[in-house]
Amino acid sequence: MKLRRLHVIPLLLLVILVMTSTGYPVIMWWGFAAVVLLQIGIVVYGCINIQSGYFVQALCKGKNEEKIVALTFDDGPNATYSGNILDTLKKYDVRAAFFVIGRNIEGNEAILKRMDAEGHVIGNHSYSHHFWFDMYSTKKMVADMHQADAEIKKVTGKLVRLFRPPYGVTNPNIKSTIKKTGYIPVGWSVRSMDTAAKNKAQLLAKINNQLQPGAIILLHDSMELTAAVLPELIESIQAKGYKITGLDELLNIRAYA
């Protein structure tokens, strides 16, 4: 069931409440409170779960049934770990996608240039990646994202089309921004939780247990553990008979304008 259809449940509960609670004001008020909380819960879940498609229909998985997956990295370029990750990808001849933060490009231009030169897809992950980014006005969001585009183009000469919202949060402002700008929103189907994983075994198990044809795997090139585990991750994915391909190939889309 699509998440938006769940709104039928609070409405039905409200109707039942009105029909059955007449003369019982305490039950009526508690019932109303429960229905409101349920409605709020649905909306909050829709905001924080990009796969729900509640506000934005993001591309979170390839449509193919073949054993093909894509690796994606957020939050770079990172002076400490991005280079190691690029070395590993080059060693295994794997293309990945990097959703970069605009403000991280200054001082790391060589890393971004290398990502592009080695055939990896570059995407927009906002300029600021501010904690309250999803609360920005549409105008401020557009300016922020265009600033990231400008920084990327300054280094690569390319205008990106793919956008991944900070933290994977979506809401009406982000929906409006995407509509105005024409970005292609991209999510994921496998959230590695590499920002919280405590060791390689935990991280590998988290990803491998969620693998399926068309999977888009979310990682971060700002994490030491991710850089360390990447060779084993690639080998374990390939050992399961999966091919790792570029995000643009998996989704059959153009990454640049």
mmCIF file of C-alpha atoms in Angstrom:
data_model
loop_
_atom_site.group_PDB
_atom_site.id
_atom_site.type_symbol
_atom_site.label_atom_id
_atom_site.label_comp_id
_atom_site.label_asym_id
_atom_site.label_seq_id
_atom_site.Cartn_x
_atom_site.Cartn_y
_atom_site.Cartn_z
ATOM 1 C CA MET A 1 0.000 0.000 0.000
ATOM 2 C CA LYS A 2 1.354 3.424 -0.924
ATOM 3 C CA LEU A 3 1.921 5.645 2.090
ATOM 4 C CA ARG A 4 -0.482 8.357 0.906
ATOM 5 C CA ARG A 5 -3.307 5.802 0.889
ATOM 6 C CA LEU A 6 -2.783 5.299 4.615
ATOM 7 C CA HIS A 7 -4.554 8.639 5.127
ATOM 8 C CA VAL A 8 -7.760 6.661 4.617
ATOM 9 C CA ILE A 9 -7.200 4.940 7.963
ATOM 10 C CA PRO A 10 -7.280 8.104 10.147
ATOM 11 C CA LEU A 11 -10.342 9.310 8.203
ATOM 12 C CA LEU A 12 -12.159 6.024 8.762
ATOM 13 C CA LEU A 13 -11.213 6.077 12.434
ATOM 14 C CA LEU A 14 -12.537 9.627 12.700
ATOM 15 C CA VAL A 15 -15.858 8.626 11.141
ATOM 16 C CA ILE A 16 -16.166 5.631 13.463
ATOM 17 C CA LEU A 17 -15.272 7.827 16.420
ATOM 18 C CA VAL A 18 -17.976 10.371 15.604
ATOM 19 C CA MET A 19 -20.571 7.645 15.070
ATOM 20 C CA THR A 20 -19.820 5.686 18.233
ATOM 21 C CA SER A 21 -18.682 8.249 20.828
ATOM 22 C CA THR A 22 -21.695 10.549 20.938
ATOM 23 C CA GLY A 23 -22.467 11.244 24.579
ATOM 24 C CA TYR A 24 -19.011 10.191 25.744
ATOM 25 C CA PRO A 25 -16.924 13.397 25.563
ATOM 26 C CA VAL A 26 -13.854 11.906 27.270
ATOM 27 C CA ILE A 27 -13.689 9.074 24.764
ATOM 28 C CA MET A 28 -14.329 11.558 21.968
ATOM 29 C CA TRP A 29 -11.396 13.812 22.924
ATOM 30 C CA TRP A 30 -8.977 10.957 23.527
ATOM 31 C CA GLY A 31 -10.039 9.432 20.235
ATOM 32 C CA PHE A 32 -9.448 12.688 18.377
ATOM 33 C CA ALA A 33 -5.993 12.974 19.943
ATOM 34 C CA ALA A 34 -5.116 9.430 18.852
ATOM 35 C CA VAL A 35 -6.265 10.103 15.278
ATOM 36 C CA VAL A 36 -4.234 13.337 15.118
ATOM 37 C CA LEU A 37 -1.118 11.567 16.429
ATOM 38 C CA LEU A 38 -1.579 8.792 13.864
ATOM 39 C CA GLN A 39 -1.851 11.362 11.081
ATOM 40 C CA ILE A 40 1.264 13.184 12.311
ATOM 41 C CA GLY A 41 3.129 9.866 12.472
ATOM 42 C CA ILE A 42 2.301 9.086 8.841
ATOM 43 C CA VAL A 43 3.526 12.509 7.684
ATOM 44 C CA VAL A 44 6.742 12.329 9.737
ATOM 45 C CA TYR A 45 7.492 8.854 8.385
ATOM 46 C CA GLY A 46 6.914 10.182 4.873
ATOM 47 C CA CYS A 47 9.377 13.020 5.504
ATOM 48 C CA ILE A 48 12.241 10.927 6.830
ATOM 49 C CA ASN A 49 11.831 7.888 4.562
ATOM 50 C CA ILE A 50 12.782 8.860 1.014
ATOM 51 C CA GLN A 51 11.688 5.453 -0.262
ATOM 52 C CA SER A 52 8.090 6.175 0.730
ATOM 53 C CA GLY A 53 7.613 8.604 -2.156
ATOM 54 C CA TYR A 54 5.316 10.605 0.101
ATOM 55 C CA PHE A 55 6.439 14.041 -1.074
ATOM 56 C CA VAL A 56 9.006 13.251 -3.771
ATOM 57 C CA GLN A 57 9.115 10.324 -6.173
ATOM 58 C CA ALA A 58 12.830 9.679 -5.852
ATOM 59 C CA LEU A 59 14.630 6.946 -7.779
ATOM 60 C CA CYS A 60 15.548 4.474 -5.061
ATOM 61 C CA LYS A 61 16.057 1.248 -7.001
ATOM 62 C CA GLY A 62 16.728 0.042 -10.510
ATOM 63 C CA LYS A 63 13.848 -1.605 -12.342
ATOM 64 C CA ASN A 64 15.958 -4.441 -13.668
ATOM 65 C CA GLU A 65 15.608 -7.982 -12.384
ATOM 66 C CA GLU A 66 19.241 -8.820 -13.121
ATOM 67 C CA LYS A 67 21.752 -9.040 -10.295
ATOM 68 C CA ILE A 68 23.078 -5.518 -10.806
ATOM 69 C CA VAL A 69 23.614 -2.916 -8.060
ATOM 70 C CA ALA A 70 25.146 0.552 -7.701
ATOM 71 C CA LEU A 71 27.386 2.051 -5.008
ATOM 72 C CA THR A 72 26.753 5.664 -4.016
ATOM 73 C CA PHE A 73 28.754 7.852 -1.636
ATOM 74 C CA ASP A 74 27.516 10.993 0.150
ATOM 75 C CA ASP A 75 29.151 13.959 1.902
ATOM 76 C CA GLY A 76 32.479 14.230 0.057
ATOM 77 C CA PRO A 77 34.827 15.212 -1.260
ATOM 78 C CA ASN A 78 36.810 14.326 1.841
ATOM 79 C CA ALA A 79 40.540 14.997 2.053
ATOM 80 C CA THR A 80 41.181 12.019 4.316
ATOM 81 C CA TYR A 81 39.111 9.159 2.924
ATOM 82 C CA SER A 82 37.846 9.942 -0.599
ATOM 83 C CA GLY A 83 41.252 9.209 -2.138
ATOM 84 C CA ASN A 84 41.444 5.776 -0.517
ATOM 85 C CA ILE A 85 37.950 4.981 -1.744
ATOM 86 C CA LEU A 86 38.862 6.057 -5.271
ATOM 87 C CA ASP A 87 41.970 3.855 -5.125
ATOM 88 C CA THR A 88 39.832 0.839 -4.209
ATOM 89 C CA LEU A 89 37.236 1.543 -6.898
ATOM 90 C CA LYS A 90 40.021 1.839 -9.470
ATOM 91 C CA LYS A 91 41.640 -1.407 -8.307
ATOM 92 C CA TYR A 92 38.370 -3.331 -8.746
ATOM 93 C CA ASP A 93 37.354 -1.416 -11.889
ATOM 94 C CA VAL A 94 34.085 -0.276 -10.281
ATOM 95 C CA ARG A 95 32.182 2.904 -11.146
ATOM 96 C CA ALA A 96 30.305 4.627 -8.324
ATOM 97 C CA ALA A 97 28.293 7.815 -7.772
ATOM 98 C CA PHE A 98 29.393 10.621 -5.470
ATOM 99 C CA PHE A 99 26.783 13.057 -4.154
ATOM 100 C CA VAL A 100 29.034 15.890 -3.081
ATOM 101 C CA ILE A 101 28.514 18.793 -0.696
ATOM 102 C CA GLY A 102 29.366 22.079 -2.403
ATOM 103 C CA ARG A 103 31.153 23.651 0.573
ATOM 104 C CA ASN A 104 33.479 20.618 0.775
ATOM 105 C CA ILE A 105 34.851 21.187 -2.719
ATOM 106 C CA GLU A 106 37.140 24.111 -1.859
ATOM 107 C CA GLY A 107 40.563 22.670 -1.126
ATOM 108 C CA ASN A 108 39.499 19.270 -2.505
ATOM 109 C CA GLU A 109 39.194 20.231 -6.153
ATOM 110 C CA ALA A 110 41.745 17.599 -7.206
ATOM 111 C CA ILE A 111 39.660 14.860 -5.588
ATOM 112 C CA LEU A 112 36.483 15.960 -7.356
ATOM 113 C CA LYS A 113 38.367 16.226 -10.647
ATOM 114 C CA ARG A 114 39.671 12.696 -10.148
ATOM 115 C CA MET A 115 36.158 11.371 -9.417
ATOM 116 C CA ASP A 116 35.016 12.777 -12.720
ATOM 117 C CA ALA A 117 38.120 11.760 -14.702
ATOM 118 C CA GLU A 118 37.827 8.153 -13.516
ATOM 119 C CA GLY A 119 34.259 7.909 -14.776
ATOM 120 C CA HIS A 120 32.289 8.183 -11.563
ATOM 121 C CA VAL A 121 28.937 9.969 -11.528
ATOM 122 C CA ILE A 122 28.815 13.286 -9.667
ATOM 123 C CA GLY A 123 25.584 14.425 -8.037
ATOM 124 C CA ASN A 124 24.385 17.421 -6.012
ATOM 125 C CA HIS A 125 23.976 16.909 -2.247
ATOM 126 C CA SER A 126 23.359 20.642 -1.575
ATOM 127 C CA TYR A 127 25.972 23.301 -0.910
ATOM 128 C CA SER A 128 25.510 23.711 2.837
ATOM 129 C CA HIS A 129 24.105 20.328 3.958
ATOM 130 C CA HIS A 130 22.743 22.400 6.835
ATOM 131 C CA PHE A 131 20.925 20.556 9.625
ATOM 132 C CA TRP A 132 17.836 22.685 8.897
ATOM 133 C CA PHE A 133 18.163 22.492 5.109
ATOM 134 C CA ASP A 134 14.714 20.924 4.759
ATOM 135 C CA MET A 135 13.236 23.934 6.578
ATOM 136 C CA TYR A 136 14.656 26.426 4.085
ATOM 137 C CA SER A 137 12.240 28.324 1.875
ATOM 138 C CA THR A 138 12.037 27.139 -1.726
ATOM 139 C CA LYS A 139 13.960 30.235 -2.836
ATOM 140 C CA LYS A 140 16.767 29.594 -0.358
ATOM 141 C CA MET A 141 16.919 25.909 -1.283
ATOM 142 C CA VAL A 142 17.201 26.706 -4.977
ATOM 143 C CA ALA A 143 20.029 29.181 -4.280
ATOM 144 C CA ASP A 144 21.844 26.635 -2.108
ATOM 145 C CA MET A 145 21.595 23.862 -4.695
ATOM 146 C CA HIS A 146 22.597 26.141 -7.568
ATOM 147 C CA GLN A 147 25.632 27.223 -5.558
ATOM 148 C CA ALA A 148 26.657 23.562 -5.306
ATOM 149 C CA ASP A 149 26.110 23.178 -9.061
ATOM 150 C CA ALA A 150 28.374 26.159 -9.719
ATOM 151 C CA GLU A 151 31.179 24.708 -7.578
ATOM 152 C CA ILE A 152 30.920 21.334 -9.303
ATOM 153 C CA LYS A 153 30.871 22.891 -12.773
ATOM 154 C CA LYS A 154 33.864 25.088 -11.936
ATOM 155 C CA VAL A 155 35.942 21.929 -11.414
ATOM 156 C CA THR A 156 34.416 19.407 -13.829
ATOM 157 C CA GLY A 157 32.839 21.633 -16.467
ATOM 158 C CA LYS A 158 29.637 19.625 -16.094
ATOM 159 C CA LEU A 159 26.151 20.617 -14.945
ATOM 160 C CA VAL A 160 24.730 17.856 -12.784
ATOM 161 C CA ARG A 161 21.146 16.620 -12.990
ATOM 162 C CA LEU A 162 21.036 14.239 -10.007
ATOM 163 C CA PHE A 163 20.169 15.458 -6.525
ATOM 164 C CA ARG A 164 20.053 13.639 -3.200
ATOM 165 C CA PRO A 165 18.414 15.613 -0.366
ATOM 166 C CA PRO A 166 20.520 16.071 2.790
ATOM 167 C CA TYR A 167 19.716 13.303 5.290
ATOM 168 C CA GLY A 168 17.244 11.881 2.750
ATOM 169 C CA VAL A 169 14.532 14.150 4.160
ATOM 170 C CA THR A 170 11.767 15.322 1.827
ATOM 171 C CA ASN A 171 8.895 17.755 2.347
ATOM 172 C CA PRO A 172 6.726 20.180 0.329
ATOM 173 C CA ASN A 173 9.572 22.729 0.014
ATOM 174 C CA ILE A 174 11.943 20.145 -1.429
ATOM 175 C CA LYS A 175 9.197 18.907 -3.739
ATOM 176 C CA SER A 176 8.637 22.470 -4.966
ATOM 177 C CA THR A 177 12.372 23.040 -5.406
ATOM 178 C CA ILE A 178 12.819 19.897 -7.486
ATOM 179 C CA LYS A 179 9.834 20.851 -9.628
ATOM 180 C CA LYS A 180 11.253 24.346 -10.237
ATOM 181 C CA THR A 181 14.796 23.221 -10.994
ATOM 182 C CA GLY A 182 14.261 19.953 -12.842
ATOM 183 C CA TYR A 183 16.682 17.893 -10.761
ATOM 184 C CA ILE A 184 16.279 14.126 -10.777
ATOM 185 C CA PRO A 185 15.902 13.082 -7.109
ATOM 186 C CA VAL A 186 17.825 9.958 -6.123
ATOM 187 C CA GLY A 187 17.442 7.959 -2.939
ATOM 188 C CA TRP A 188 18.570 4.444 -2.030
ATOM 189 C CA SER A 189 17.224 0.991 -1.279
ATOM 190 C CA VAL A 190 20.077 -0.144 0.992
ATOM 191 C CA ARG A 191 21.006 2.180 3.840
ATOM 192 C CA SER A 192 24.321 0.906 5.137
ATOM 193 C CA MET A 193 24.317 2.998 8.331
ATOM 194 C CA ASP A 194 28.085 3.272 7.903
ATOM 195 C CA THR A 195 28.020 6.484 9.932
ATOM 196 C CA ALA A 196 26.993 4.448 12.973
ATOM 197 C CA ALA A 197 28.456 0.973 12.338
ATOM 198 C CA LYS A 198 30.974 -0.171 14.933
ATOM 199 C CA ASN A 199 33.016 -2.664 12.893
ATOM 200 C CA LYS A 200 33.501 -4.205 9.454
ATOM 201 C CA ALA A 201 31.478 -7.332 10.183
ATOM 202 C CA GLN A 202 28.461 -5.327 11.277
ATOM 203 C CA LEU A 203 28.629 -3.077 8.226
ATOM 204 C CA LEU A 204 29.086 -5.943 5.766
ATOM 205 C CA ALA A 205 26.195 -7.892 7.268
ATOM 206 C CA LYS A 206 23.917 -4.826 7.170
ATOM 207 C CA ILE A 207 24.510 -4.352 3.451
ATOM 208 C CA ASN A 208 24.627 -7.974 2.330
ATOM 209 C CA ASN A 209 21.389 -8.803 4.132
ATOM 210 C CA GLN A 210 19.573 -6.141 2.089
ATOM 211 C CA LEU A 211 21.062 -6.904 -1.329
ATOM 212 C CA GLN A 212 18.619 -7.454 -4.160
ATOM 213 C CA PRO A 213 18.605 -6.845 -7.919
ATOM 214 C CA GLY A 214 18.620 -3.131 -8.726
ATOM 215 C CA ALA A 215 19.796 -2.077 -5.261
ATOM 216 C CA ILE A 216 21.215 1.413 -4.738
ATOM 217 C CA ILE A 217 23.594 1.271 -1.775
ATOM 218 C CA LEU A 218 24.105 4.356 0.396
ATOM 219 C CA LEU A 219 27.615 4.867 1.788
ATOM 220 C CA HIS A 220 29.702 7.881 2.859
ATOM 221 C CA ASP A 221 33.201 8.730 1.644
ATOM 222 C CA SER A 222 33.681 10.731 4.836
ATOM 223 C CA MET A 223 33.927 7.631 7.038
ATOM 224 C CA GLU A 224 37.127 5.756 7.962
ATOM 225 C CA LEU A 225 35.275 2.449 8.373
ATOM 226 C CA THR A 226 33.726 2.745 4.922
ATOM 227 C CA ALA A 227 37.097 3.256 3.276
ATOM 228 C CA ALA A 228 38.527 0.302 5.212
ATOM 229 C CA VAL A 229 35.706 -2.128 4.449
ATOM 230 C CA LEU A 230 35.189 -1.233 0.786
ATOM 231 C CA PRO A 231 37.501 -3.938 -0.695
ATOM 232 C CA GLU A 232 35.732 -6.656 1.300
ATOM 233 C CA LEU A 233 32.333 -5.187 0.450
ATOM 234 C CA ILE A 234 33.020 -5.221 -3.288
ATOM 235 C CA GLU A 235 34.340 -8.774 -3.103
ATOM 236 C CA SER A 236 31.361 -9.989 -1.050
ATOM 237 C CA ILE A 237 28.854 -8.387 -3.445
ATOM 238 C CA GLN A 238 30.598 -9.920 -6.450
ATOM 239 C CA ALA A 239 30.837 -13.292 -4.693
ATOM 240 C CA LYS A 240 27.037 -13.311 -4.511
ATOM 241 C CA GLY A 241 26.933 -13.062 -8.293
ATOM 242 C CA TYR A 242 26.148 -9.332 -8.483
ATOM 243 C CA LYS A 243 27.651 -6.883 -10.941
ATOM 244 C CA ILE A 244 28.387 -3.379 -9.655
ATOM 245 C CA THR A 245 27.591 -0.778 -12.278
ATOM 246 C CA GLY A 246 27.321 2.999 -12.545
ATOM 247 C CA LEU A 247 24.232 4.651 -11.116
ATOM 248 C CA ASP A 248 23.387 6.205 -14.475
ATOM 249 C CA GLU A 249 23.536 2.783 -16.118
ATOM 250 C CA LEU A 250 21.469 1.139 -13.406
ATOM 251 C CA LEU A 251 18.733 3.771 -13.671
ATOM 252 C CA ASN A 252 19.154 4.345 -17.431
ATOM 253 C CA ILE A 253 19.382 8.126 -17.007
ATOM 254 C CA ARG A 254 21.711 10.964 -18.030
ATOM 255 C CA ALA A 255 23.731 12.283 -15.107
ATOM 256 C CA TYR A 256 24.525 15.649 -16.714
ATOM 257 C CA ALA A 257 22.624 18.300 -18.619
#
